[in-house]
Amino acid sequence: MWFPNRLQEPFSDSNSLFPIPSPPKPIDHLPNTVLLKTSLKHNMSSADDQYEVRNDAATGGAPAGDATDNSYTSRTGQSQIPVQKDQAPVEDPIDPATADSDETLARDDAEAIDQSNILDGGRTRGAKPTGTYREPGDEEGLPANDGTSST
């Protein structure tokens, strides 16, 4: 390459065509960590963040619009399956006062467990009774040491 002042080698140490920029010098009265956090926080402010700050304050955190939509409810003679309105009360079989009581939890367990699926005797799938399994010995399954080579 030709330069008006002089000819340079592309990757020389001091006069490189692609010099590596030196890191910014820290401000004397602030530690590097504060500068790093501040600069990252400043750089992280995106258009999304600015939009959220502007619009969340105006709506109080909830999106604007009508949360109730009854346009899908059934009309007389329109459908065989009735669809309730959003405002219709829903029957809740759970009593909040006793929902976490021991009696309610025990009743739920009893209803959930099918007693006909429980095997009698504590044995499952043909397993041997407890205490009948035997661990193999140290030499079991190994050829006898008769002094001859296997090869």
PDB file of C-alpha atoms in Angstrom:
ATOM      1  CA  MET A   1       0.000   0.000   0.000  1.00  0.00           C
ATOM      2  CA  TRP A   2       1.128   3.487  -0.650  1.00  0.00           C
ATOM      3  CA  PHE A   3       0.631   6.309   1.850  1.00  0.00           C
ATOM      4  CA  PRO A   4       1.464   9.930   1.167  1.00  0.00           C
ATOM      5  CA  ASN A   5       3.977  10.207   4.037  1.00  0.00           C
ATOM      6  CA  ARG A   6       5.569   6.766   4.027  1.00  0.00           C
ATOM      7  CA  LEU A   7       5.126   3.097   3.334  1.00  0.00           C
ATOM      8  CA  GLN A   8       3.946   1.126   6.387  1.00  0.00           C
ATOM      9  CA  GLU A   9       3.820  -2.556   7.022  1.00  0.00           C
ATOM     10  CA  PRO A  10       0.260  -3.715   7.702  1.00  0.00           C
ATOM     11  CA  PHE A  11       0.856  -5.163  11.186  1.00  0.00           C
ATOM     12  CA  SER A  12       3.861  -3.409  12.629  1.00  0.00           C
ATOM     13  CA  ASP A  13       3.927  -2.838  16.376  1.00  0.00           C
ATOM     14  CA  SER A  14       3.767   0.919  16.648  1.00  0.00           C
ATOM     15  CA  ASN A  15       2.599   2.059  13.234  1.00  0.00           C
ATOM     16  CA  SER A  16      -0.076  -0.502  12.471  1.00  0.00           C
ATOM     17  CA  LEU A  17      -2.782   0.079   9.911  1.00  0.00           C
ATOM     18  CA  PHE A  18      -5.155  -1.531  12.414  1.00  0.00           C
ATOM     19  CA  PRO A  19      -4.135  -0.077  15.749  1.00  0.00           C
ATOM     20  CA  ILE A  20      -5.653  -1.572  18.860  1.00  0.00           C
ATOM     21  CA  PRO A  21      -7.350   1.214  20.768  1.00  0.00           C
ATOM     22  CA  SER A  22      -6.167   1.726  24.290  1.00  0.00           C
ATOM     23  CA  PRO A  23      -8.768   1.276  27.025  1.00  0.00           C
ATOM     24  CA  PRO A  24     -10.356   4.456  28.330  1.00  0.00           C
ATOM     25  CA  LYS A  25      -8.673   5.938  31.340  1.00  0.00           C
ATOM     26  CA  PRO A  26     -10.754   5.767  34.525  1.00  0.00           C
ATOM     27  CA  ILE A  27     -11.857   8.911  36.254  1.00  0.00           C
ATOM     28  CA  ASP A  28      -9.667   9.359  39.315  1.00  0.00           C
ATOM     29  CA  HIS A  29     -12.407   9.705  41.905  1.00  0.00           C
ATOM     30  CA  LEU A  30     -14.547   6.727  40.754  1.00  0.00           C
ATOM     31  CA  PRO A  31     -13.529   3.059  40.818  1.00  0.00           C
ATOM     32  CA  ASN A  32     -13.592   1.078  37.576  1.00  0.00           C
ATOM     33  CA  THR A  33     -16.547  -1.045  38.696  1.00  0.00           C
ATOM     34  CA  VAL A  34     -18.760   1.992  39.111  1.00  0.00           C
ATOM     35  CA  LEU A  35     -17.804   3.228  35.675  1.00  0.00           C
ATOM     36  CA  LEU A  36     -18.510  -0.157  34.151  1.00  0.00           C
ATOM     37  CA  LYS A  37     -21.927  -0.478  35.791  1.00  0.00           C
ATOM     38  CA  THR A  38     -22.859   3.082  34.909  1.00  0.00           C
ATOM     39  CA  SER A  39     -21.789   2.761  31.298  1.00  0.00           C
ATOM     40  CA  LEU A  40     -23.577  -0.574  30.885  1.00  0.00           C
ATOM     41  CA  LYS A  41     -26.730   0.776  32.458  1.00  0.00           C
ATOM     42  CA  HIS A  42     -26.596   3.806  30.214  1.00  0.00           C
ATOM     43  CA  ASN A  43     -26.014   1.696  27.104  1.00  0.00           C
ATOM     44  CA  MET A  44     -28.789  -0.767  28.022  1.00  0.00           C
ATOM     45  CA  SER A  45     -31.475   1.902  27.733  1.00  0.00           C
ATOM     46  CA  SER A  46     -33.222   0.805  24.574  1.00  0.00           C
ATOM     47  CA  ALA A  47     -36.278   1.991  22.742  1.00  0.00           C
ATOM     48  CA  ASP A  48     -38.272  -0.790  24.456  1.00  0.00           C
ATOM     49  CA  ASP A  49     -37.228   0.447  27.892  1.00  0.00           C
ATOM     50  CA  GLN A  50     -38.141   4.010  27.013  1.00  0.00           C
ATOM     51  CA  TYR A  51     -41.520   2.869  25.669  1.00  0.00           C
ATOM     52  CA  GLU A  52     -42.236   0.894  28.855  1.00  0.00           C
ATOM     53  CA  VAL A  53     -41.348   3.840  31.090  1.00  0.00           C
ATOM     54  CA  ARG A  54     -43.584   6.172  29.108  1.00  0.00           C
ATOM     55  CA  ASN A  55     -46.592   3.862  28.788  1.00  0.00           C
ATOM     56  CA  ASP A  56     -46.564   1.969  32.104  1.00  0.00           C
ATOM     57  CA  ALA A  57     -46.934   5.197  34.037  1.00  0.00           C
ATOM     58  CA  ALA A  58     -49.953   6.219  31.961  1.00  0.00           C
ATOM     59  CA  THR A  59     -51.837   2.921  32.360  1.00  0.00           C
ATOM     60  CA  GLY A  60     -50.852   2.065  35.921  1.00  0.00           C
ATOM     61  CA  GLY A  61     -49.120  -1.146  34.839  1.00  0.00           C
ATOM     62  CA  ALA A  62     -52.188  -2.737  33.228  1.00  0.00           C
ATOM     63  CA  PRO A  63     -52.698  -2.773  29.487  1.00  0.00           C
ATOM     64  CA  ALA A  64     -55.386  -0.534  28.115  1.00  0.00           C
ATOM     65  CA  GLY A  65     -58.487  -1.997  26.528  1.00  0.00           C
ATOM     66  CA  ASP A  66     -61.628  -3.926  27.347  1.00  0.00           C
ATOM     67  CA  ALA A  67     -60.886  -7.108  29.296  1.00  0.00           C
ATOM     68  CA  THR A  68     -64.426  -8.410  28.836  1.00  0.00           C
ATOM     69  CA  ASP A  69     -65.427  -9.864  25.489  1.00  0.00           C
ATOM     70  CA  ASN A  70     -68.809 -11.550  25.302  1.00  0.00           C
ATOM     71  CA  SER A  71     -68.959 -11.724  21.509  1.00  0.00           C
ATOM     72  CA  TYR A  72     -68.302 -15.472  21.609  1.00  0.00           C
ATOM     73  CA  THR A  73     -71.223 -16.359  23.923  1.00  0.00           C
ATOM     74  CA  SER A  74     -73.956 -18.566  22.568  1.00  0.00           C
ATOM     75  CA  ARG A  75     -77.082 -17.034  21.126  1.00  0.00           C
ATOM     76  CA  THR A  76     -80.429 -18.750  21.210  1.00  0.00           C
ATOM     77  CA  GLY A  77     -80.564 -21.491  18.586  1.00  0.00           C
ATOM     78  CA  GLN A  78     -77.009 -20.839  17.405  1.00  0.00           C
ATOM     79  CA  SER A  79     -75.052 -23.619  19.084  1.00  0.00           C
ATOM     80  CA  GLN A  80     -75.686 -26.908  20.836  1.00  0.00           C
ATOM     81  CA  ILE A  81     -72.968 -26.250  23.434  1.00  0.00           C
ATOM     82  CA  PRO A  82     -73.717 -23.286  25.703  1.00  0.00           C
ATOM     83  CA  VAL A  83     -70.916 -20.807  26.362  1.00  0.00           C
ATOM     84  CA  GLN A  84     -71.109 -18.587  29.444  1.00  0.00           C
ATOM     85  CA  LYS A  85     -70.420 -14.886  29.603  1.00  0.00           C
ATOM     86  CA  ASP A  86     -67.284 -13.595  31.311  1.00  0.00           C
ATOM     87  CA  GLN A  87     -69.328 -12.036  34.110  1.00  0.00           C
ATOM     88  CA  ALA A  88     -71.310 -15.220  34.864  1.00  0.00           C
ATOM     89  CA  PRO A  89     -70.584 -16.588  38.355  1.00  0.00           C
ATOM     90  CA  VAL A  90     -68.649 -19.837  38.433  1.00  0.00           C
ATOM     91  CA  GLU A  91     -69.359 -22.476  41.049  1.00  0.00           C
ATOM     92  CA  ASP A  92     -66.215 -23.200  43.033  1.00  0.00           C
ATOM     93  CA  PRO A  93     -66.333 -26.517  44.904  1.00  0.00           C
ATOM     94  CA  ILE A  94     -63.270 -25.617  46.982  1.00  0.00           C
ATOM     95  CA  ASP A  95     -63.930 -23.891  50.283  1.00  0.00           C
ATOM     96  CA  PRO A  96     -60.977 -21.526  50.878  1.00  0.00           C
ATOM     97  CA  ALA A  97     -61.349 -21.887  54.655  1.00  0.00           C
ATOM     98  CA  THR A  98     -60.711 -25.659  54.591  1.00  0.00           C
ATOM     99  CA  ALA A  99     -58.743 -26.084  51.352  1.00  0.00           C
ATOM    100  CA  ASP A 100     -55.394 -26.676  53.077  1.00  0.00           C
ATOM    101  CA  SER A 101     -56.656 -28.647  56.063  1.00  0.00           C
ATOM    102  CA  ASP A 102     -55.298 -32.115  56.832  1.00  0.00           C
ATOM    103  CA  GLU A 103     -58.783 -33.609  56.435  1.00  0.00           C
ATOM    104  CA  THR A 104     -59.194 -32.164  52.941  1.00  0.00           C
ATOM    105  CA  LEU A 105     -55.740 -33.369  51.871  1.00  0.00           C
ATOM    106  CA  ALA A 106     -56.398 -36.864  53.284  1.00  0.00           C
ATOM    107  CA  ARG A 107     -59.752 -37.013  51.475  1.00  0.00           C
ATOM    108  CA  ASP A 108     -58.091 -35.914  48.208  1.00  0.00           C
ATOM    109  CA  ASP A 109     -55.441 -38.645  48.590  1.00  0.00           C
ATOM    110  CA  ALA A 110     -58.091 -41.277  49.279  1.00  0.00           C
ATOM    111  CA  GLU A 111     -60.051 -40.212  46.191  1.00  0.00           C
ATOM    112  CA  ALA A 112     -56.957 -40.145  43.971  1.00  0.00           C
ATOM    113  CA  ILE A 113     -55.504 -43.556  44.904  1.00  0.00           C
ATOM    114  CA  ASP A 114     -57.141 -46.525  43.213  1.00  0.00           C
ATOM    115  CA  GLN A 115     -56.925 -49.292  45.825  1.00  0.00           C
ATOM    116  CA  SER A 116     -57.437 -52.000  43.182  1.00  0.00           C
ATOM    117  CA  ASN A 117     -54.016 -51.186  41.684  1.00  0.00           C
ATOM    118  CA  ILE A 118     -52.101 -51.851  44.902  1.00  0.00           C
ATOM    119  CA  LEU A 119     -50.453 -55.301  45.068  1.00  0.00           C
ATOM    120  CA  ASP A 120     -50.709 -57.349  48.230  1.00  0.00           C
ATOM    121  CA  GLY A 121     -47.687 -58.589  50.156  1.00  0.00           C
ATOM    122  CA  GLY A 122     -45.249 -55.811  49.290  1.00  0.00           C
ATOM    123  CA  ARG A 123     -43.826 -57.743  46.298  1.00  0.00           C
ATOM    124  CA  THR A 124     -43.864 -56.254  42.831  1.00  0.00           C
ATOM    125  CA  ARG A 125     -43.493 -57.913  39.434  1.00  0.00           C
ATOM    126  CA  GLY A 126     -42.151 -61.244  40.644  1.00  0.00           C
ATOM    127  CA  ALA A 127     -39.310 -59.883  42.749  1.00  0.00           C
ATOM    128  CA  LYS A 128     -37.705 -62.272  45.222  1.00  0.00           C
ATOM    129  CA  PRO A 129     -38.662 -61.801  48.864  1.00  0.00           C
ATOM    130  CA  THR A 130     -36.523 -59.432  50.906  1.00  0.00           C
ATOM    131  CA  GLY A 131     -33.257 -60.971  52.135  1.00  0.00           C
ATOM    132  CA  THR A 132     -33.004 -63.711  49.485  1.00  0.00           C
ATOM    133  CA  TYR A 133     -30.674 -61.862  47.112  1.00  0.00           C
ATOM    134  CA  ARG A 134     -26.985 -62.828  47.408  1.00  0.00           C
ATOM    135  CA  GLU A 135     -24.065 -60.710  46.285  1.00  0.00           C
ATOM    136  CA  PRO A 136     -21.519 -62.448  44.056  1.00  0.00           C
ATOM    137  CA  GLY A 137     -18.185 -63.461  45.547  1.00  0.00           C
ATOM    138  CA  ASP A 138     -14.851 -61.930  44.582  1.00  0.00           C
ATOM    139  CA  GLU A 139     -13.841 -64.838  42.319  1.00  0.00           C
ATOM    140  CA  GLU A 140     -17.283 -65.709  40.986  1.00  0.00           C
ATOM    141  CA  GLY A 141     -17.491 -65.654  37.199  1.00  0.00           C
ATOM    142  CA  LEU A 142     -13.704 -65.489  36.758  1.00  0.00           C
ATOM    143  CA  PRO A 143     -11.635 -68.360  35.357  1.00  0.00           C
ATOM    144  CA  ALA A 144      -9.618 -70.328  37.859  1.00  0.00           C
ATOM    145  CA  ASN A 145      -6.015 -69.238  38.390  1.00  0.00           C
ATOM    146  CA  ASP A 146      -4.235 -72.410  37.298  1.00  0.00           C
ATOM    147  CA  GLY A 147      -1.038 -70.732  36.138  1.00  0.00           C
ATOM    148  CA  THR A 148      -1.762 -70.940  32.416  1.00  0.00           C
ATOM    149  CA  SER A 149      -2.234 -68.001  30.109  1.00  0.00           C
ATOM    150  CA  SER A 150      -5.523 -67.500  28.322  1.00  0.00           C
ATOM    151  CA  THR A 151      -3.741 -66.510  25.093  1.00  0.00           C
TER     152      THR A 151
END
